[in-house]
C-alpha positions as CSV (number, residue, x, y, z in Angstrom):
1,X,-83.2,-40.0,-52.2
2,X,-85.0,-39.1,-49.0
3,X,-85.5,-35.4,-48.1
4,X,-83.5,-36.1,-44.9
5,X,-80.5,-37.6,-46.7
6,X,-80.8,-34.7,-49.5
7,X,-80.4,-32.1,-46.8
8,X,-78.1,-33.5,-45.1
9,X,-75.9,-33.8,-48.4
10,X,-76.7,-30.0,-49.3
11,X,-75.3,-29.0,-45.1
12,X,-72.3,-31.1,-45.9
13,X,-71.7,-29.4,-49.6
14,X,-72.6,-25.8,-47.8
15,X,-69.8,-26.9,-45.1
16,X,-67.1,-27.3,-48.0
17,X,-68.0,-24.7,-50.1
18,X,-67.5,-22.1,-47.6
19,X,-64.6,-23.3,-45.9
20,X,-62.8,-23.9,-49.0
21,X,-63.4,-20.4,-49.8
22,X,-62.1,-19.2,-46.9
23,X,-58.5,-20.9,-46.9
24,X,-58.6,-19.7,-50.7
25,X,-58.9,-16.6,-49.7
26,X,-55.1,-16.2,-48.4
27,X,-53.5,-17.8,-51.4
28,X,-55.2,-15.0,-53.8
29,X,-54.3,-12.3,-51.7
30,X,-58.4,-11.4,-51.3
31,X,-58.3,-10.7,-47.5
32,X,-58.2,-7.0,-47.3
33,X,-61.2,-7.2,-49.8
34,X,-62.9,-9.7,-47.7
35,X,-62.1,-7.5,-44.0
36,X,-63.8,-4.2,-46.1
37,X,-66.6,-6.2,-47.4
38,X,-67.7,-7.5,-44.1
39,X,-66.8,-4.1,-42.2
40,X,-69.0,-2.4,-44.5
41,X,-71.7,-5.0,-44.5
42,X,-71.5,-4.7,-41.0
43,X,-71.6,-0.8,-40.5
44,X,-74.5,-0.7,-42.6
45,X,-76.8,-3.1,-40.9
46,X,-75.6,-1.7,-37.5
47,X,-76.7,1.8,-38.4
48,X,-79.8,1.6,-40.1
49,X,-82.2,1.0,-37.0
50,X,-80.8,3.9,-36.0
51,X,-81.6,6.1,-39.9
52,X,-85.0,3.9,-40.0
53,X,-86.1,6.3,-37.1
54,X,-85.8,9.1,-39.7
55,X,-85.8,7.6,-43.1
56,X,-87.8,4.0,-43.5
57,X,-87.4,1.5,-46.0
58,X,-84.6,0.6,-48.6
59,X,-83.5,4.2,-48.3
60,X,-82.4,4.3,-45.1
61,X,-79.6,2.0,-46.0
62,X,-78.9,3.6,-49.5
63,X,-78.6,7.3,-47.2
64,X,-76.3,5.3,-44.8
65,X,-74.1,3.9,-48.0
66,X,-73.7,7.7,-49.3
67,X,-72.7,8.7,-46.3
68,X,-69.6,6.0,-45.8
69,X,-68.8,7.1,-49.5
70,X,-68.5,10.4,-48.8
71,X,-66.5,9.6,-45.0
72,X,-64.2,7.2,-47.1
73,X,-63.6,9.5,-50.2
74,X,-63.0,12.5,-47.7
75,X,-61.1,10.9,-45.7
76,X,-58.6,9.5,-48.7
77,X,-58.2,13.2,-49.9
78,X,-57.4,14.7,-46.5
79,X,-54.9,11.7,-45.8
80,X,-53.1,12.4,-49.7
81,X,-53.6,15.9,-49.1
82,X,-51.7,16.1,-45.5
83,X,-48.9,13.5,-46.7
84,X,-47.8,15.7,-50.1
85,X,-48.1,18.6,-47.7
86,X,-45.8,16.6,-45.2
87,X,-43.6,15.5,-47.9
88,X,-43.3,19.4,-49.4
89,X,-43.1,21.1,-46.2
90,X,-39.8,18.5,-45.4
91,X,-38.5,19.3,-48.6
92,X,-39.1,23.2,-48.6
93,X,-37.2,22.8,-45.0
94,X,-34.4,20.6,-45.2
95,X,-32.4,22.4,-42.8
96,X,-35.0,22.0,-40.2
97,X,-35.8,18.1,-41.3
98,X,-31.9,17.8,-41.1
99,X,-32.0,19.1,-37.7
100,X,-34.5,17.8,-36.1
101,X,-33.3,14.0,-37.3
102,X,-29.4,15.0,-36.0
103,X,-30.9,15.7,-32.8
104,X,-32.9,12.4,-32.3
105,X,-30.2,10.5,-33.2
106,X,-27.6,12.6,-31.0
107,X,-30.5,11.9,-28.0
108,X,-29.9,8.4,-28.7
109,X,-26.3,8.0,-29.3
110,X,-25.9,9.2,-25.6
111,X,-29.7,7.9,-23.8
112,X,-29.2,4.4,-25.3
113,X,-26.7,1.2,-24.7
114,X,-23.5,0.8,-26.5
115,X,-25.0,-2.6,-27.6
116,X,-27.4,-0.7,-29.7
117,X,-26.0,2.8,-30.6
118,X,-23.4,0.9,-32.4
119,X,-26.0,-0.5,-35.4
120,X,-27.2,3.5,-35.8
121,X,-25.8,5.8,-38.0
122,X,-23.7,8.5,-36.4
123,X,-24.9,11.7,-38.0
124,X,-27.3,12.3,-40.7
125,X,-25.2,12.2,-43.3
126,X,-24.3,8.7,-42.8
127,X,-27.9,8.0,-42.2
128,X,-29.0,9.4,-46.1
129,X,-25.7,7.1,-47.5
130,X,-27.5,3.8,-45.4
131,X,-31.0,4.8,-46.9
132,X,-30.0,5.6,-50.7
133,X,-27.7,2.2,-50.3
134,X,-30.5,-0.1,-48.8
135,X,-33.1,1.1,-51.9
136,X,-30.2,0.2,-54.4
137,X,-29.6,-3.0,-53.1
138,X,-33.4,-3.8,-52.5
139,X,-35.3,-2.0,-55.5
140,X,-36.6,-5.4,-56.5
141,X,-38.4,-5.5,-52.9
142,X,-39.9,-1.9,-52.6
143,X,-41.0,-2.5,-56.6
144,X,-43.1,-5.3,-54.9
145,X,-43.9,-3.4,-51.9
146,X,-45.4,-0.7,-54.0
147,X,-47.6,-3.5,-56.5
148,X,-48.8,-5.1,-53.4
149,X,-50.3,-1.8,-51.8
150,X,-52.1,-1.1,-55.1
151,X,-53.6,-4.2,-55.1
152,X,-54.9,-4.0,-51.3
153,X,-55.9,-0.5,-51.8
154,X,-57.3,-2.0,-55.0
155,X,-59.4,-4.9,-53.5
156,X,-60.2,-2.8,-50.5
157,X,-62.1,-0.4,-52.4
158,X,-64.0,-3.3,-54.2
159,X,-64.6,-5.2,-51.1
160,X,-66.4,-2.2,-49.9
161,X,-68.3,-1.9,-52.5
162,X,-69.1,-5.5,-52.5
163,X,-70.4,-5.0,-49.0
164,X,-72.4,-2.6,-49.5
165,X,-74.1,-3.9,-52.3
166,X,-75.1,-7.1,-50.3
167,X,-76.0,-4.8,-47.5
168,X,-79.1,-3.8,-49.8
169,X,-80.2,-7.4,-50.6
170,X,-83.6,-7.8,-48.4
171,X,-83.6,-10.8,-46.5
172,X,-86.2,-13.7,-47.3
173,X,-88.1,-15.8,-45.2
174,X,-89.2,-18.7,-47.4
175,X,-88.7,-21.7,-46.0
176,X,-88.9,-23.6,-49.5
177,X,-85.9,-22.2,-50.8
178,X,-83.5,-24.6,-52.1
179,X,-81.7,-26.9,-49.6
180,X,-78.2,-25.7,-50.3
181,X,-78.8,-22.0,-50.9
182,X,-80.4,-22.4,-47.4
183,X,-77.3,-24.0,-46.1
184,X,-75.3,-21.6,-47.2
185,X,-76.9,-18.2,-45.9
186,X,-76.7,-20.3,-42.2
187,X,-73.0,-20.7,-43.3
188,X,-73.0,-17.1,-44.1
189,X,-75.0,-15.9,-41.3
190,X,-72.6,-17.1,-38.7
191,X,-69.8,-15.8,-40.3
192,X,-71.1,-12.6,-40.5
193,X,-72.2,-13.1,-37.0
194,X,-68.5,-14.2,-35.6
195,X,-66.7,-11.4,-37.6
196,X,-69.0,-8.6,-36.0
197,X,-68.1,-10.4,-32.4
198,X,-64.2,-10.0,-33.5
199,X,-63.8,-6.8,-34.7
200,X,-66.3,-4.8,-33.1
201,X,-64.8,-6.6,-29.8
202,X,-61.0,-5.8,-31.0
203,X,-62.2,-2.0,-32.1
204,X,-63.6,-1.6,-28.5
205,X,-60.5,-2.9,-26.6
206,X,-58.3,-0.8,-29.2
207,X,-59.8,2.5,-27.9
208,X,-59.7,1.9,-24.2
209,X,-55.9,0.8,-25.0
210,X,-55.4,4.6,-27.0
211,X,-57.3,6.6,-24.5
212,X,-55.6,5.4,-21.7
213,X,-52.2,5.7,-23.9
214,X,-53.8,9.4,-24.2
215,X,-54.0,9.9,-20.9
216,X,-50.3,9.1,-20.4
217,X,-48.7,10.7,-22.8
218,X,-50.5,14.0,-22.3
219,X,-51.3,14.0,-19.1
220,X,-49.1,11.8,-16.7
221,X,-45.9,12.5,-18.9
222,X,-46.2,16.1,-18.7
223,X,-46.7,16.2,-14.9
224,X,-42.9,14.7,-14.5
225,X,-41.7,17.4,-17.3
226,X,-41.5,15.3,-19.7
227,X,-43.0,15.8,-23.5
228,X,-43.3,12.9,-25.8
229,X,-42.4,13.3,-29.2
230,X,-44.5,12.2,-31.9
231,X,-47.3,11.8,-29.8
232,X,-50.0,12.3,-31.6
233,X,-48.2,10.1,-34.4
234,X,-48.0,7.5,-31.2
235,X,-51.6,7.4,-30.4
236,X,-52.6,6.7,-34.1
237,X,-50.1,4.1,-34.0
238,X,-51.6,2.7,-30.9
239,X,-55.3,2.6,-32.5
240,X,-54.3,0.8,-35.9
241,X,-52.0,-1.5,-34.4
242,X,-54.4,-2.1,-31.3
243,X,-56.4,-3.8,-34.2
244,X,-54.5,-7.2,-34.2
245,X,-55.3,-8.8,-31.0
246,X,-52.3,-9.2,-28.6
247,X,-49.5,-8.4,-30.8
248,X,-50.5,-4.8,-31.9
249,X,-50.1,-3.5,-27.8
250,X,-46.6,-5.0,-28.0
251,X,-46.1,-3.1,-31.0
252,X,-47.1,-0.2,-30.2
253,X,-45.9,-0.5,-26.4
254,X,-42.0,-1.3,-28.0
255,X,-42.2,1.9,-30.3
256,X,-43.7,3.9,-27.0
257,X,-40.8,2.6,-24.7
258,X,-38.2,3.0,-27.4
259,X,-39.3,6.5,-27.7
260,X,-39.0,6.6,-23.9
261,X,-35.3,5.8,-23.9
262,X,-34.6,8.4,-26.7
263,X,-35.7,11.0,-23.7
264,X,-34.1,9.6,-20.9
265,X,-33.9,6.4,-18.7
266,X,-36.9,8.5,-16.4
267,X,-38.9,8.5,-19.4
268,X,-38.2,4.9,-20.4
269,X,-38.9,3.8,-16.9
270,X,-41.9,5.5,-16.6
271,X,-43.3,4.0,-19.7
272,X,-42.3,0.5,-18.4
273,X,-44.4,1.1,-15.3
274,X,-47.7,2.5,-17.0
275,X,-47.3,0.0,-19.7
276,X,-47.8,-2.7,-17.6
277,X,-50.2,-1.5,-15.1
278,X,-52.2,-0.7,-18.3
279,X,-51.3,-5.0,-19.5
280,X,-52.8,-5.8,-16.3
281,X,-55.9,-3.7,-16.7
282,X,-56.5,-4.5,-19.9
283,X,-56.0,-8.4,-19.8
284,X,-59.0,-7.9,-17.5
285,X,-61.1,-6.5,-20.0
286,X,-60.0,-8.2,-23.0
287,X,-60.9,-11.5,-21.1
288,X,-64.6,-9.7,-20.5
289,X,-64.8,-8.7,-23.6
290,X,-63.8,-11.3,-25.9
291,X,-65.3,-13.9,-23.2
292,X,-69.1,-12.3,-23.4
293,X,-68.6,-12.1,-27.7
294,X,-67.2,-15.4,-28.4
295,X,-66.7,-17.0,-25.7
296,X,-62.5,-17.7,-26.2
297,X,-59.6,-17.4,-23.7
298,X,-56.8,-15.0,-24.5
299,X,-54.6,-18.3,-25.1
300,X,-57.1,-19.8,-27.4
301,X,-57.1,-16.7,-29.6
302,X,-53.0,-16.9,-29.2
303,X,-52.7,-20.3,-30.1
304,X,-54.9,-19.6,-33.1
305,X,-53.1,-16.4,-34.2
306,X,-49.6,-18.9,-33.8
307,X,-51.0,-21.7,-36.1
308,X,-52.2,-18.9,-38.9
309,X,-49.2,-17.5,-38.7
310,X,-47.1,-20.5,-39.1
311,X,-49.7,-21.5,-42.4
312,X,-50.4,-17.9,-44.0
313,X,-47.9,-14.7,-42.3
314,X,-49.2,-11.9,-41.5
315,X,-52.7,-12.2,-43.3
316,X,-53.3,-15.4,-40.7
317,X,-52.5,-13.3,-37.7
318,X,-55.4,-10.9,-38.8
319,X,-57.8,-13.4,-39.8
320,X,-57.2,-15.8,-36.9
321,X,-59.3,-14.6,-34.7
322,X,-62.2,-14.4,-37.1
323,X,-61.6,-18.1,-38.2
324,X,-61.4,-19.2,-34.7
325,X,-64.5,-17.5,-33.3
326,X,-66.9,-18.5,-36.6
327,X,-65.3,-22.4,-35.6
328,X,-66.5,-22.4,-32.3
329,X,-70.0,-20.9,-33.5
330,X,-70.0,-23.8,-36.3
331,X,-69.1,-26.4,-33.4
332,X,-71.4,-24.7,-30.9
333,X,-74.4,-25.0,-33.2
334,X,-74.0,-28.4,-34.1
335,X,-73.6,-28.9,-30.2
336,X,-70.0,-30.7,-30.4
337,X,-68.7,-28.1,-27.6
């Protein structure tokens, strides 16, 4: 066998292998640990030029791994820590919980239509009654619920520490490695390549959408009188969910314009104004943004996102976009587009 038909054989093998692993990554339930693998990977290489001005060599990286591990496990205590004191400080205060919920649903028994005030419970008694019915008749689902976050927490952690244990692997220049293992790092490479174009492109566009969501709620809001609740519980909303392309600013812009109503039709109505003066402003850069990374219209990441979620739910709208851009960088390189 020639060594041109031999390579050719070991790009076509590298093209299966990987893309086979990649559509077998949904039916295992492995993408959270393939997302915190590749975020990790990611934050590592991205900040060591910047620790190599302090630190060189393989210990830059190592400095730069202790340092997410110390962010990460910090950051889990705080979060349990603040949600048993939450939980506590609800239960300690029941009168207060109690009153603050009869009030929010009082607001919207008289802000909101009759089409919809009918499906809520009238008081907060018969709001306990739905909620201790609902788990009764659906213990088999939140059984499930609570298996299923174990195991994304679960292969989030080791994705994480998967990432950063390739992060330390120095890369090689030897051009007489084997055909396929080469074949496979290009695979890898532009993978790697397409999902830092995605996500660092989504991160960027979900922090211009929560600062300007900042902006309103604490400073056009207040200037009518008005004062949001939940707002800071809004604005971390609007960051998380601002991390799914498209779909995350409707959710978070329903939950802010629902809120709205639940003040009064001049808060609601407000809301619907900024909201979309801010979709305008943002299709703008969204278009710049995910034009100059990977060069895709907002209706080709769309259409994408639709297909994925047809095949795959909810893990195909997150991983759409990354699919999509490293197809276009597989197509681009082989010059087919």
């Amino acid at each position: 066998m020639s060594q041109l038909n031999k390579r050719g054989l070991c790009q076509a093998a590298s093209y299966i292998l990987v893309f086979i692993a990649l559509f077998m990554i949904f039916p295992l339930r492995l993408l959270p640990c393939f997302l915190a693998g590749f975020i990790v990977y990611e934050t590592v290489l991205a900040l060591t030029p910047w620790v190599e001005r302090l630190v060189k060599g393989p210990l830059a990286r190592w400095i730069i791994i202790f340092s997410l591990t110390l962010v990460v496990v910090l950051g889990l205590a705080l979060g349990i820590t603040k949600l048993i004191g939450y939980l506590l400080h609800d239960f300690q205060n029941p009168a207060a919980f109690h009153a603050a919920a009869s009030k929010l649903l009082e607001d919207a028994q008289r802000t909101l239509s009759p089409v919809v005030t009918r499906y809520l419970p009238a008081d907060i008694d018969e709001l306990q009654h739905q909620v201790v019915t609902w788990l009764r008749e659906h213990l088999v689902v939140v059984q499930t619920f609570g298996r299923t976050a174990a195991h994304t927490f679960a292969t989030m952690l080791i994705g994480m520490l998967l990432g950063a244990i390739v992060s330390l692997r120095v890369s090689s220049d030897d051009a007489h490695q084997a055909p396929l293992k080469q074949a496979l790092l290009q695979r890898l490479t532009l993978l790697a390549a397409s999902f830092h174009n995605v996500v660092f492109a989504q991160i960027k566009v979900s922090l211009v959408n929560t600062l300007l969501t900042c902006g309103f709620l604490f400073g056009l809001l207040p200037m009518f009188g008005l004062h949001f609740p939940f707002a800071k519980t809004v604005v971390v909303l609007t960051f998380v969910a601002g991390l799914l392309p498209i779909i995350g600013n409707l959710i978070s812009n329903t939950v802010i314009i629902l809120i709205g109503l639940s003040i009064s039709l001049e808060a609601a109505l407000i809301a619907l104004i900024f909201l979309i003066v801010v979709h305008k402003l943002e299709y703008f850069i969204n278009a710049r943004i995910f034009g100059t990374r990977i060069n895709a219209k907002t209706w080709e990441i769309l259409l994408a996102m639709l297909v994925f979620e047809s095949a795959f739910g909810l893990a195909g709208v997150v991983a759409a976009p990354v699919y999509y851009a490293y197809l276009k960088s597989e197509l681009r390189q082989a010059r087919l587009i």
